[in-house]
mmCIF file of C-alpha atoms in Angstrom:
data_model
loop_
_atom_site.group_PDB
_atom_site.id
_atom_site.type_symbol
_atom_site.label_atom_id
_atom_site.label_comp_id
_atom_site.label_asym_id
_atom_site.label_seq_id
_atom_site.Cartn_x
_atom_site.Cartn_y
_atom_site.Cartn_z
ATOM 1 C CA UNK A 20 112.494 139.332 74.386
ATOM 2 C CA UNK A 21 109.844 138.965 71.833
ATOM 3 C CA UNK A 22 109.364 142.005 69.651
ATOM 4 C CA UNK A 23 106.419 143.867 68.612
ATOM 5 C CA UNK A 24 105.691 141.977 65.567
ATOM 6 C CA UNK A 25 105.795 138.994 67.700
ATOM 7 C CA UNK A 26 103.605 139.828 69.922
ATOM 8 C CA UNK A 27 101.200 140.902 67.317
ATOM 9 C CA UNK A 28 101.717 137.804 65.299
ATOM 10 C CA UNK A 29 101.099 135.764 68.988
ATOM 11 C CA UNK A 30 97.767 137.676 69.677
ATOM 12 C CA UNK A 31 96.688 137.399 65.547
ATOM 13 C CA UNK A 32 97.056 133.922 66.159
ATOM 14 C CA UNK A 33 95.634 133.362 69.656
ATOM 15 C CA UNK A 34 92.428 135.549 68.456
ATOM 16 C CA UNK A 35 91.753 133.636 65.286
ATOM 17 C CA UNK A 36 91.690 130.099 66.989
ATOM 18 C CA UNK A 37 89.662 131.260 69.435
ATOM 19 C CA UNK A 38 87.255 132.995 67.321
ATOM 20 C CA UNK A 39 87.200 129.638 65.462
ATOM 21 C CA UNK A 40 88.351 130.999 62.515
ATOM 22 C CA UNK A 41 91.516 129.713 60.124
ATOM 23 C CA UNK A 42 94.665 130.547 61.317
ATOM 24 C CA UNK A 43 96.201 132.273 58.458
ATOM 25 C CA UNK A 44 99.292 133.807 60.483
ATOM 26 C CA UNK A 45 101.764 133.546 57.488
ATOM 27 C CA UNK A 46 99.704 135.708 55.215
ATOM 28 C CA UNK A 47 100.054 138.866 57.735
ATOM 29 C CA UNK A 48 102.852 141.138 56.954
ATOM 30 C CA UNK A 49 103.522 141.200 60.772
ATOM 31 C CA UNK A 50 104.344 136.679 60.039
ATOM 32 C CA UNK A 51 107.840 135.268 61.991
ATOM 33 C CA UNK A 52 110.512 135.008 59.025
ATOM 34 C CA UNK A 53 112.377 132.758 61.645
ATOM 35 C CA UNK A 54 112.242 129.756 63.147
ATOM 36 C CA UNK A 55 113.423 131.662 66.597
ATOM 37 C CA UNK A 56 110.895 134.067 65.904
ATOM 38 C CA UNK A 57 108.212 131.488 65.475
ATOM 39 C CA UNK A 58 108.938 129.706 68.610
ATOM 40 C CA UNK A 59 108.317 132.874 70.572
ATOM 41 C CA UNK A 60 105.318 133.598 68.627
ATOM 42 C CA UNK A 61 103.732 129.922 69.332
ATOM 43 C CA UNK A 62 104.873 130.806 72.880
ATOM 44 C CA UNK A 63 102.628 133.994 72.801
ATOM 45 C CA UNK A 64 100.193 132.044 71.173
ATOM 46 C CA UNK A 65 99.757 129.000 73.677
ATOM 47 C CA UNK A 66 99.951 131.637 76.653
ATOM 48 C CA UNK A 67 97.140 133.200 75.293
ATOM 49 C CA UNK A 68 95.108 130.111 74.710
ATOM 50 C CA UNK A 69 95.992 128.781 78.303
ATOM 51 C CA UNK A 70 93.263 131.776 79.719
ATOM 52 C CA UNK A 71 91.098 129.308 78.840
ATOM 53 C CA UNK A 72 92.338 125.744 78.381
ATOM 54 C CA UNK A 73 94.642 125.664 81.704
ATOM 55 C CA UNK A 74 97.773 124.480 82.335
ATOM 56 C CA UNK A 75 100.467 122.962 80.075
ATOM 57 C CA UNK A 76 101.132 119.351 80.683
ATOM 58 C CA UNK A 77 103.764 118.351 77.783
ATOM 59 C CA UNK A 78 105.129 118.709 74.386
ATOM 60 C CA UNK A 79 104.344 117.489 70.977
ATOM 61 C CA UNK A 80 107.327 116.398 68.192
ATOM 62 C CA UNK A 81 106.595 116.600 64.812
ATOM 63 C CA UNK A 82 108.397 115.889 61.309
ATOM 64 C CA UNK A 83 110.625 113.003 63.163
ATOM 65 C CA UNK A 84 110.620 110.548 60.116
ATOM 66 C CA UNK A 85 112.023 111.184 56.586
ATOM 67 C CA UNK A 86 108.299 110.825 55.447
ATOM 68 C CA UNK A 87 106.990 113.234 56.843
ATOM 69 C CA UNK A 88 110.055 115.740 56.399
ATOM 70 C CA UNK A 89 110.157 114.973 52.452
ATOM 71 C CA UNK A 90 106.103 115.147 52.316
ATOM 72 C CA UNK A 91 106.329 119.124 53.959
ATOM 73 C CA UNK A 92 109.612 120.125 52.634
ATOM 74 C CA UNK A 93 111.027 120.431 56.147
ATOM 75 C CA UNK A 94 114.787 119.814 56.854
ATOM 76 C CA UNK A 95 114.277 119.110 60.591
ATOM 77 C CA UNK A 96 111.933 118.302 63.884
ATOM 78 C CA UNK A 97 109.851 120.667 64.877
ATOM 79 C CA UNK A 98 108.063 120.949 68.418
ATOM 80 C CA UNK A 99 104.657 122.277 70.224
ATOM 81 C CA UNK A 100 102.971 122.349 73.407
ATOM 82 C CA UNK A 101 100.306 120.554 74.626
ATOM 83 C CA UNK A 102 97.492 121.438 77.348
ATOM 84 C CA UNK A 103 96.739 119.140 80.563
ATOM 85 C CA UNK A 104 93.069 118.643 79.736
ATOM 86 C CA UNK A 105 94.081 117.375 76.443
ATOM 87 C CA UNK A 106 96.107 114.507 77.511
ATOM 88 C CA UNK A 107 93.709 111.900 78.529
ATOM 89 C CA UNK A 108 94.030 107.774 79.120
ATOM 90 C CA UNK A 109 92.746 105.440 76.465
ATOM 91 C CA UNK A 110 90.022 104.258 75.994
ATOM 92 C CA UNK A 111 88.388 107.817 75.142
ATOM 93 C CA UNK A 112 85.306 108.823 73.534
ATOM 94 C CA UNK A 113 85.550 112.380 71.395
ATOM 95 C CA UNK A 114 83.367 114.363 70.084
ATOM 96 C CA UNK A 115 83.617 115.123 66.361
ATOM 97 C CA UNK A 116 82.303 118.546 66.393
ATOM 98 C CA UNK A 117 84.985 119.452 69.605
ATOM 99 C CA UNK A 118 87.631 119.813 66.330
ATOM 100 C CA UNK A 119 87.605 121.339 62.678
ATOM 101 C CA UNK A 120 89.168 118.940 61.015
ATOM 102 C CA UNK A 121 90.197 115.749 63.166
ATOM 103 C CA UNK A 122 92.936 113.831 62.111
ATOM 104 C CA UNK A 123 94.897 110.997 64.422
ATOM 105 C CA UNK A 124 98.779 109.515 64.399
ATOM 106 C CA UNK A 125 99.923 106.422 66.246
ATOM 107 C CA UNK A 126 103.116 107.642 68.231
ATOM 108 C CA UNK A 127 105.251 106.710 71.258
ATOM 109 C CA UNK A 128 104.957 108.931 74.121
ATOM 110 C CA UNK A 129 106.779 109.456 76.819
ATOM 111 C CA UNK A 130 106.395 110.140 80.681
ATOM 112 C CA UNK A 131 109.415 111.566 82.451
ATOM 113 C CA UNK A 132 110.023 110.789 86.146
ATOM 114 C CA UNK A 133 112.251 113.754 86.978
ATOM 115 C CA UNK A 134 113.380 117.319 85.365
ATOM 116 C CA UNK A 135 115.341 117.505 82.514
ATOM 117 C CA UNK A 136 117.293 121.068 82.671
ATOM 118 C CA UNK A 137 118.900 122.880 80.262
ATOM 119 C CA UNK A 138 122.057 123.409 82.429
ATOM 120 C CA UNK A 139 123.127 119.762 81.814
ATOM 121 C CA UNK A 140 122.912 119.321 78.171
ATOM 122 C CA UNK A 141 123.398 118.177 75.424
ATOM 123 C CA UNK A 142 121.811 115.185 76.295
ATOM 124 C CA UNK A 143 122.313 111.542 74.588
ATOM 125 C CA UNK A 144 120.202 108.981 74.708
ATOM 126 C CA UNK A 145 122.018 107.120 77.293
ATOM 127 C CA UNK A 146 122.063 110.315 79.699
ATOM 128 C CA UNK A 147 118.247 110.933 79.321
ATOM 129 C CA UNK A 148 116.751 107.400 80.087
ATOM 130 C CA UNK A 149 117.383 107.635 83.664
ATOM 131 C CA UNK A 150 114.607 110.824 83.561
ATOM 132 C CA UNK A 151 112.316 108.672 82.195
ATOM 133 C CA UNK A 152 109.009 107.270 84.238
ATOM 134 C CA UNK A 153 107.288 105.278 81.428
ATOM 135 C CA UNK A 154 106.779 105.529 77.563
ATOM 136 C CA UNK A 155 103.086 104.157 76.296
ATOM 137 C CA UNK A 156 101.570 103.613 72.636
ATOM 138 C CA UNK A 157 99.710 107.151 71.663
ATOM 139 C CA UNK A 158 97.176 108.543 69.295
ATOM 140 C CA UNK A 159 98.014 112.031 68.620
ATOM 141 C CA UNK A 160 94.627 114.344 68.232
ATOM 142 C CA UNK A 161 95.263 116.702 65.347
ATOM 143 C CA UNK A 162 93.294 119.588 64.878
ATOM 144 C CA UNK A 163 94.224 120.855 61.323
ATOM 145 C CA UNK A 164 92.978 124.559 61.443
ATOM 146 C CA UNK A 165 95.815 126.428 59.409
ATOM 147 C CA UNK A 166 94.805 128.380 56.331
ATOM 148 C CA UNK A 167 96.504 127.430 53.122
ATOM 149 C CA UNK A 168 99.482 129.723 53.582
ATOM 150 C CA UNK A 169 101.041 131.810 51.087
ATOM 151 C CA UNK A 170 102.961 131.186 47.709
ATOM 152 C CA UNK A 171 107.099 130.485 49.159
ATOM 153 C CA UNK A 172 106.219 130.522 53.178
ATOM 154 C CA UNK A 173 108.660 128.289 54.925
ATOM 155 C CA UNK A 174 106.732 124.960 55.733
ATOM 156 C CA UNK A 175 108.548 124.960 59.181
ATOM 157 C CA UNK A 176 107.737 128.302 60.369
ATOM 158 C CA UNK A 177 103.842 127.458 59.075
ATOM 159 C CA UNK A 178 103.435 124.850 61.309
ATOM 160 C CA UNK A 179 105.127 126.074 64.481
ATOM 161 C CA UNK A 180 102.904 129.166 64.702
ATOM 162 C CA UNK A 181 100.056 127.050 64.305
ATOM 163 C CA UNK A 182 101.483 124.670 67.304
ATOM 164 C CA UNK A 183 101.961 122.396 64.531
ATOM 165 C CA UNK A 184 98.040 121.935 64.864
ATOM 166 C CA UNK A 185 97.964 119.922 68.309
ATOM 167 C CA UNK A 186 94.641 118.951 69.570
ATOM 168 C CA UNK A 187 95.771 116.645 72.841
ATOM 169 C CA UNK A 188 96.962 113.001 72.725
ATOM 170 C CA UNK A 189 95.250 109.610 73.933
ATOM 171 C CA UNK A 190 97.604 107.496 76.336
ATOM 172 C CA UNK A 191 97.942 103.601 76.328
ATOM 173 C CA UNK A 192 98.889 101.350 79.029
ATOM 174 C CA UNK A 193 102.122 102.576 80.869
ATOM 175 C CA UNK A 194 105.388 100.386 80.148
ATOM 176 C CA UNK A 195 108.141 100.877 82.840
ATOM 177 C CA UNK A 196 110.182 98.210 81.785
ATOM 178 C CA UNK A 197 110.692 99.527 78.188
ATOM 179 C CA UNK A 198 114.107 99.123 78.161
ATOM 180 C CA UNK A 199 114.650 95.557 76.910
ATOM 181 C CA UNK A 200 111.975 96.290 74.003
ATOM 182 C CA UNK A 201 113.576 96.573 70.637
ATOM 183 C CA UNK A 202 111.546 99.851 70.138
ATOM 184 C CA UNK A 203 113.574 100.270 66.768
ATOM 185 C CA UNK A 204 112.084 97.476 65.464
ATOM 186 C CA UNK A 205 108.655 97.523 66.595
ATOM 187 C CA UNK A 206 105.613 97.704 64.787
ATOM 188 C CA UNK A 207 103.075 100.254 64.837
ATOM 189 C CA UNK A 208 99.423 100.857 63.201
ATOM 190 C CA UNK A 209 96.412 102.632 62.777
ATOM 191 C CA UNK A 210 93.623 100.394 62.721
ATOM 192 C CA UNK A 211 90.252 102.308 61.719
ATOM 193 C CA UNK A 212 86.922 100.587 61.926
ATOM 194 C CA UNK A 213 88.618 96.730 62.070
ATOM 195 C CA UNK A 214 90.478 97.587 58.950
ATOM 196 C CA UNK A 215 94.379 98.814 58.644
ATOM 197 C CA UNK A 216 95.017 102.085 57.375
ATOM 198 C CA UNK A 217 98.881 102.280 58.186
ATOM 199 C CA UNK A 218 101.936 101.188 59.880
ATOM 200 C CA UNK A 219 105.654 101.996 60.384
ATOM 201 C CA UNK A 220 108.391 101.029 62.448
ATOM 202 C CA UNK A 221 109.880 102.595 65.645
ATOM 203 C CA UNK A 222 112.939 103.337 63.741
ATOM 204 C CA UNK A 223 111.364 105.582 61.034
ATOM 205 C CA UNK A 224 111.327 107.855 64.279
ATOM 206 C CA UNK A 225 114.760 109.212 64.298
ATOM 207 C CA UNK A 226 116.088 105.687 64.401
ATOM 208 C CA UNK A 227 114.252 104.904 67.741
ATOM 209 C CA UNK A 228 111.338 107.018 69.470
ATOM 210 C CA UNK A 229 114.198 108.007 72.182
ATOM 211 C CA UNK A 230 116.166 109.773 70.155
ATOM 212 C CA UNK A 231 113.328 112.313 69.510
ATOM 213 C CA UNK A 232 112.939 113.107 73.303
ATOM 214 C CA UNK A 233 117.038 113.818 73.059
ATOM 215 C CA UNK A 234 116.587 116.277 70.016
ATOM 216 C CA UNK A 235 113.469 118.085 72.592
ATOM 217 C CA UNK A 236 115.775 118.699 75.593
ATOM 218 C CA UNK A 237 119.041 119.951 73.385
ATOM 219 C CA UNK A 238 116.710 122.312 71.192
ATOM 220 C CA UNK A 239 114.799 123.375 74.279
ATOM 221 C CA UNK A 240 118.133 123.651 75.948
ATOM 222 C CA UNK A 241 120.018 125.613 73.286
ATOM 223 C CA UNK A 242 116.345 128.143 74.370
ATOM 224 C CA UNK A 243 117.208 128.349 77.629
ATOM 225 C CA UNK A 244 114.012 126.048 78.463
ATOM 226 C CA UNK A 245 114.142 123.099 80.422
ATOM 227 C CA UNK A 246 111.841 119.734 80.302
ATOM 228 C CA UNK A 247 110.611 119.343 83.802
ATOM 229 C CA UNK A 248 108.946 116.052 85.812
ATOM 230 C CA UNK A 249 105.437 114.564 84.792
ATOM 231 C CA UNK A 250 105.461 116.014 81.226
ATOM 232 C CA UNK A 251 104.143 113.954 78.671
ATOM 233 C CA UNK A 252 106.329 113.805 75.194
ATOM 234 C CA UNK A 253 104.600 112.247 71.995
ATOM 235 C CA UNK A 254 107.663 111.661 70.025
ATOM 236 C CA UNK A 255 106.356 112.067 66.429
ATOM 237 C CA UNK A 256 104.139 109.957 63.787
ATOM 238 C CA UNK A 257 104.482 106.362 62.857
ATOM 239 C CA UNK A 258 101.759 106.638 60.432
ATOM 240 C CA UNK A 259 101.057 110.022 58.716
ATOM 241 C CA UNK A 260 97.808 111.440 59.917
ATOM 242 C CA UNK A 261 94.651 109.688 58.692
ATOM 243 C CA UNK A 262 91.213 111.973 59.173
ATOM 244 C CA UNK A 263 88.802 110.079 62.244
ATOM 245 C CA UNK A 264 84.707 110.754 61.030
ATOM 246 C CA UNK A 265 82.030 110.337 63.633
ATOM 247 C CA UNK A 266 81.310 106.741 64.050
ATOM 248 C CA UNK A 267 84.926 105.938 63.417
ATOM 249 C CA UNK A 268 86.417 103.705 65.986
ATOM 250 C CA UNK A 269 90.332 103.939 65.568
ATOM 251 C CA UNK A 270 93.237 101.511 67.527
ATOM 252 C CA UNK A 271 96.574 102.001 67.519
ATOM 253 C CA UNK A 272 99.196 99.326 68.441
ATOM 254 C CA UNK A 273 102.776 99.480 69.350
ATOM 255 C CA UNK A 274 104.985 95.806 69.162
ATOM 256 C CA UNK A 275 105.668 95.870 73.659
ATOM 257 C CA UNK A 276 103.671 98.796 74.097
ATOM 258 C CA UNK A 277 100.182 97.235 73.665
ATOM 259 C CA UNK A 278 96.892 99.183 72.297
ATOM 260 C CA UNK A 279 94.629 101.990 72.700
ATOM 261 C CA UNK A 280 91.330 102.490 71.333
ATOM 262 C CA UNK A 281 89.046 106.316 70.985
ATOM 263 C CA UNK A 282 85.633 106.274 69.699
ATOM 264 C CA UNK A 283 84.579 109.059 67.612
ATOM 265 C CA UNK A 284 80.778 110.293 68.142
#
């Protein structure tokens, strides 16, 4: 059960974003000192925010390739939630002013077809395909809004209190018959304005975009939480984040996955 310093650090939070202000949790003598702590703050957090923005429709995996890990100082994956409304099909049009500082990553996402629970793990990737409806190409919205924290804060605990700074996802084409793609292999980029700005492979993802839906359901499991059917998993960055301007028109592109395009006004 969350303690009172949770729930204080939850409601800090939850009243700064929606006051629009920076969310500057970690400076707060009240912060998590955690990572258990910070989960259960974020959860206080999101419950908050969903007063307003609705129901929850998926999850959000961050720090999945060594790049990102080594560029944060983070050891590990990290997760967040992520609200129906923000989960839209591609093409989309957004509205710069909708975020404070917009910022996009090309990621695989995935679709599952039935529950996931926490009473049957730990899962492998074998064991978790069948629960699997689809997987699409993604943009990831990013909404950086976390104040600079302070001097010797973990980087981890910063960004799950801030839901690691989720602002919805934009869904490609859905691919059923994934399973023959080498996914490992595949190519992804960020195309902004007809010019590349980045690209990866599927395997900088924890070796394959797959494996990062596995590492969801065990850590949700080893929580007590399960994954449940129709949730929508983006499964961590190809591409580190590249800001989107109005104006910008951004594509990003999966090898088997095809393309999806936003257009920034």
């Amino acid at each position: 059960m969350p303690d009172a310093n949770t729930e204080r650090a939850a409601r800090h939070q939850a009243d700064a974003y929606l006051g629009g202000r920076p969310l500057d949790l970690m400076a707060q003598d009240f912060a998590p000192t955690t990572e258990a702590d910070a989960y259960e703050a974020q959860r206080g957090f999101i419950e908050r925010l969903a007063a307003t923005k609705g129901s929850l429709g998926g999850y959000k995996i961050a720090y999945t390739s060594a790049v990102m890990r080594e560029s944060r100082g983070i050891s590990g994956p990290c997760s967040g939630r992520m609200f129906a409304d923000t989960i839209v099909s591609a093409p989309a049009s957004l509205r710069a002013a909708d975020f404070v500082s917009l910022a996009i990553e090309c990621e695989v996402a995935v679709r599952l077809a039935s529950d996931v629970p926490a009473a049957a793990a730990p899962y492998t990737r074998a064991s978790i395909t069948p629960h699997i409806e689809a997987l699409m190409v993604a943009f990831e919205l990013v909404d950086r809004r976390g104040a600079p924290p302070p001097e010797g804060a973990d980087p981890a605990i910063t960004a799950i209190v801030t839901n690691i700074s989720n602002g919805g996802a934009v869904l490609g084409p859905a691919v059923r018959d994934w399973q023959p793609l080498d996914l490992a292999s595949a190519r992804g980029t960020v195309t902004i304005n007809g010019a590349l700005r980045g690209e990866g492979l599927g395997s900088d993802v924890m070796g394959h975009p797959v494996e990062a839906l596995v590492w969801l359901a065990n850590a949700l499991a080893a929580r007590g939480e399960s994954l449940s059917a129709g949730d929508v998993v983006i499964t961590g960055s190809i591409v580190p984040p590249i800001p989107l301007a109005a104006g910008d028109v951004a594509v990003v592109a999966v090898d088997g996955l095809g393309e999806a395009r936003i257009d920034v006004s």
